[in-house]
Amino acid sequence: MIKSFKKNIKGILIEGMTLSAALLIIAIVVVMITVIVIGGKEQISWEFLTSFPEDGMTKGGIFPAIYGTALLVIIMSVAAVPFGTITAIYLTEYAKENSIIAKTIRFAVRTLAVIPSIIYGLFGLGFFIKFVGTSVDNTFLGGQLKWGQPNILWASLTMALLTLPVVIVSVEEALKTVPRDLRAASLALGATKWQTIWKVVIPGSISGIMTGTILAVSRGAGEVAPILFTGVAYYVATLPASLSDQFMVLGYHIYVMTTQSANVDKTMPIQFGTTLVLLALTFILNISAIILRYRIRKKKTD
Amino acid sequence: MAHEKIQTENMFLHYGSKLALNDISIQIPEKKVTAFIGPSGCGKSTFLRSLNRMNDLIDGVKIEGKILIDGINIYDNNIDVVTLRKKVGMVFQKSNPFAKSIYENVAYGPRINGVKDKKQLDEIIETALQNAAIWTEVKDRLGDSAMGLSGGQQQRLCIARTLAVNPEIVLMDEPASALDPLSTSKIEELIVQLKEKYTIVIVTHNMQQAARISDLTAFFYLGELIEFDKTKKIFTNPEKKQTEDYITGRFG
Amino acid sequence: MTNKTQKGKRSKSSDSGLIDITQKKFRWSDYLAEKIIRGTAFLSIAIIVLIFFFVFRESLPIFSTAKSSAKTEASAENQATQETYGEVTDTPKAQDVQETYGEVVDISATADSTSEAYTVSAGSGFDDNQTALKSILTKDWVPVSQKPRYGILSLIIGTFKVTIISMLFAAPLAIMAALYTASFAGKRLKEIIKPTIELLAGFPSVVIGFFALMVLASFLQEVFHYDTRLNSFVGGIAMGIAAIPIIFTITEDALTAVPKTFSEASLALGASKWQTAFFVILPAATPGIFAAVLLGVGRVFGETMIALMATGNAAQMGLNPFESVRTLAATIGAEMAEVVFGDTHYNVLFLIGSLLFIFTFILNAIAEFYVKGKLMKRIQGK
Ligand SMILES: Nc1ncnc2c1ncn2[C@@H]1O[C@H](COP(=O)(O)OP(=O)(O)O)[C@@H](O)[C@H]1O
Ligand SMILES: [Mg+2]
């Protein structure tokens, strides 16, 4: 009797402890969201979203930061989604499951996913700006400085490298949900491998490619470290008009406003407002990705 | 006997180190229905897949011996596998329509072959659907998704899809095994009609089915071809004891 | 009829009217597609090699002792004469190109006061690179000075301090929550916990950093009554929050990968649910949990924005968790925009980057190979 009672106590204790851990994590998330929503909701207005900063960024809106973020993720997606999708196609359709090449590529993809984002920033600086950009300037512009400095193109490409594994993993998961039967059916009708991929496999995994894109966009919209010295600016009076312009983004705006502005207290509402906008943006993206992925997984088990 | 459409000579097939087909030599005539019977796992599907080289997709498959179609070894180096599969169509055990409309399912093959003209496509599709005995059921809803059809209709659609490519041989791997009796009899009727134009090879686990629709029957057992003869002969007076045991239901 | 004519049009027919299969066709689209796909797939590998090459390349000059002193002087002139502690005292880099608003505020008062303790003893005629290389393994990180020193010891210690604090916080929390989710939670609760974790994984680190800076720092100061508002403790907790989703997800995967037969056998022997969870499932999944923690460490180790915003950014050696620290990643993030390209300071920052890269690469490789091998053996080899 007593022994089993003791056993029970331990059981309840352990279950209780692990449950509290889970609840604490949920609480942290809820508190973070609540604090940011409460702190920022007053600030959100059409005006705030669509106007430029004023008075040394102590007043006004965050439009250039929203615009810059959008531009960044668009250019990034244009680069990352095709390459990521193609890599995923290689892994599921062409590579032999246990070949050394496939294993190495998978390892490389997972490594890319864990390399700190600041390293991507360094790479962007060392490769895109100093190597590619400077070479372009020297060969085509006679040494005139244009591409050999931070700009939105280099920042977006740097971000594309960072989000490449996100795309690859999502698309690969989706490609795997396309039944083997359908590939066989297509091949048995005399379709070539590429025709099968193009007409059956890719249409069957569009939602997965979309999920990957959304997740990549969400990641790219929030990351700051990779663009710190590849193109983002503290304040730009005009919107970027060419790929060689610098630009503002939401995440960096939050960072400079909180740590480097003259009057942190005075701009507090703007900081909270900007953070809320960024959080809402990533949330909407993430939730749609979660829903899409849930549907894909359901399709797989059906 | 009629012209030999398919012919194998001392053919062996291994999955890795596992022997799945052991010394198969067979001659399958043109424009007849040939049935493969035998207990599950005896290699019927494996043999069927060798005839349009779908086994190429499986890692570790090794094939020795000859497989000739119209006298040409289809495992020769100069063979164009893609064209081979147009010549030798296949209907699978589980119906597998694409998640597209009925029309697009049937149009898939012709489109791949470069048919772009809408009128010509319509014509091919109507013929194929008619030949697969499903035209009257779907002619008013060609734009609907194929996934909305019943199992039997899906399977006939898959047959139509295969016929639209205009093959010479149609391989069928237990095409009616997952269907209700009514759909099954429709498909059986269809197969008998198809032999006018096509050479049909069908795998079935249902011996009555083989007896009803086939002209010739091959009995496989443990990777070997035990007996191959006219269907009538196999079912009334088999040469081998194993065949007799199987058709009388003593095992399998 | 139609069939015949179609056949004639659509496929090459031999004399017999049969489809000829002996003509091997060359299909451009297939050939090109395959070549492009195979080529592109190597991109991931190429990127890693390129990252290593270019990050390391930019750090190379400090290993070469010969360097034009002219350049050194020029760059020294460019820099402020007053010695700073590597603090972000400058306006951000865009200043010469763009209009800049607002004054710059030093967010960490402690940094300046401590920095006074290090006085510069000027030696004349030193070679910049050689000194830089020699000073690397010292504790003084004084990159902007007339006699700069690049001791990264305090940065390394700061990074480890924050990492340890964050793991002490995040690892138990995430592992227990994963254990609960995998072994005890009902379906409903699972459907709350898992998406919440996914949402947390989607939090940009700058948002977590903002939360830490604005709310968490004050809250923790209230509770623990320490002096410096931003310190390794606050930074560690904030980075822990960022690392929770990684640790949770991989742990949960490892726990659910333990074959059902394991737990069924245990339950059949009369063990209770918690005993099974604790003594059967958890041990069987330890390699996976170890991998989870390793990847969590990797995440924290290279975290930049949270470190910049929440750790106080003062390079100190002390072991007190309530002191400000400066991490390796934060140092790169704060100073790279300020340096002169090609300067020794620039090279040293790249060297720090190479260290970070190598460290996370090794962590990941261990998680991949060692742990996976072990996990496989354990689950299959029983
Ligand atoms: N892809 C495969 N890999 C390895 N072995 C296989 C594969 N497909 C079938 N086999 C084996 O080959 C033998 C014949 O299988 P199969 O041709 O499917 O038999 P049947 O269609 O007569 O039921 C079986 O023993 C089966 O296990
Ligand atoms: Mg079979």
mmCIF file of C-alpha atoms in Angstrom, chain A residues 96-97 181-193 195-196 199-200 203, chain B residues 54 57 59 82 85-86 89-90 92 94 96-98 100 108 111-112 161-162 165:
data_model
loop_
_atom_site.group_PDB
_atom_site.id
_atom_site.type_symbol
_atom_site.label_atom_id
_atom_site.label_comp_id
_atom_site.label_asym_id
_atom_site.label_seq_id
_atom_site.Cartn_x
_atom_site.Cartn_y
_atom_site.Cartn_z
ATOM 1 C CA LYS A 96 20.171 7.645 -54.511
ATOM 2 C CA GLU A 97 19.069 7.637 -50.896
ATOM 3 C CA ASP A 181 2.372 5.552 -57.743
ATOM 4 C CA LEU A 182 1.871 8.798 -59.597
ATOM 5 C CA ARG A 183 5.477 8.945 -60.690
ATOM 6 C CA ALA A 184 5.178 5.355 -61.879
ATOM 7 C CA ALA A 185 1.946 6.153 -63.728
ATOM 8 C CA SER A 186 3.575 9.037 -65.541
ATOM 9 C CA LEU A 187 6.687 7.085 -66.483
ATOM 10 C CA ALA A 188 4.594 4.144 -67.646
ATOM 11 C CA LEU A 189 2.792 6.509 -70.017
ATOM 12 C CA GLY A 190 6.113 7.217 -71.668
ATOM 13 C CA ALA A 191 6.885 10.473 -69.910
ATOM 14 C CA THR A 192 10.534 11.258 -69.318
ATOM 15 C CA LYS A 193 11.863 11.826 -65.853
ATOM 16 C CA GLN A 195 8.331 15.595 -67.714
ATOM 17 C CA THR A 196 7.214 13.553 -64.722
ATOM 18 C CA LYS A 199 3.960 17.839 -64.721
ATOM 19 C CA VAL A 200 3.265 15.571 -61.766
ATOM 20 C CA PRO A 203 2.262 20.512 -59.184
ATOM 21 C CA MET B 54 9.613 -0.253 -64.758
ATOM 22 C CA LEU B 57 13.287 2.401 -61.002
ATOM 23 C CA ASP B 59 17.577 -0.015 -56.845
ATOM 24 C CA VAL B 82 10.781 6.157 -72.920
ATOM 25 C CA ARG B 85 7.006 2.481 -72.347
ATOM 26 C CA LYS B 86 4.821 4.116 -74.963
ATOM 27 C CA GLY B 89 1.563 0.484 -71.525
ATOM 28 C CA MET B 90 0.772 -0.464 -67.960
ATOM 29 C CA PHE B 92 -1.495 -0.708 -62.010
ATOM 30 C CA LYS B 94 -4.178 0.401 -57.347
ATOM 31 C CA ASN B 96 -3.615 5.996 -59.675
ATOM 32 C CA PRO B 97 -5.208 8.895 -61.545
ATOM 33 C CA PHE B 98 -3.443 12.246 -61.360
ATOM 34 C CA LYS B 100 -6.254 16.626 -62.422
ATOM 35 C CA TYR B 108 -1.479 13.524 -70.313
ATOM 36 C CA ARG B 111 0.351 15.993 -74.671
ATOM 37 C CA ILE B 112 3.684 14.473 -73.730
ATOM 38 C CA ARG B 161 -5.185 7.022 -70.068
ATOM 39 C CA THR B 162 -2.977 4.126 -71.110
ATOM 40 C CA VAL B 165 -0.892 6.754 -75.755
#
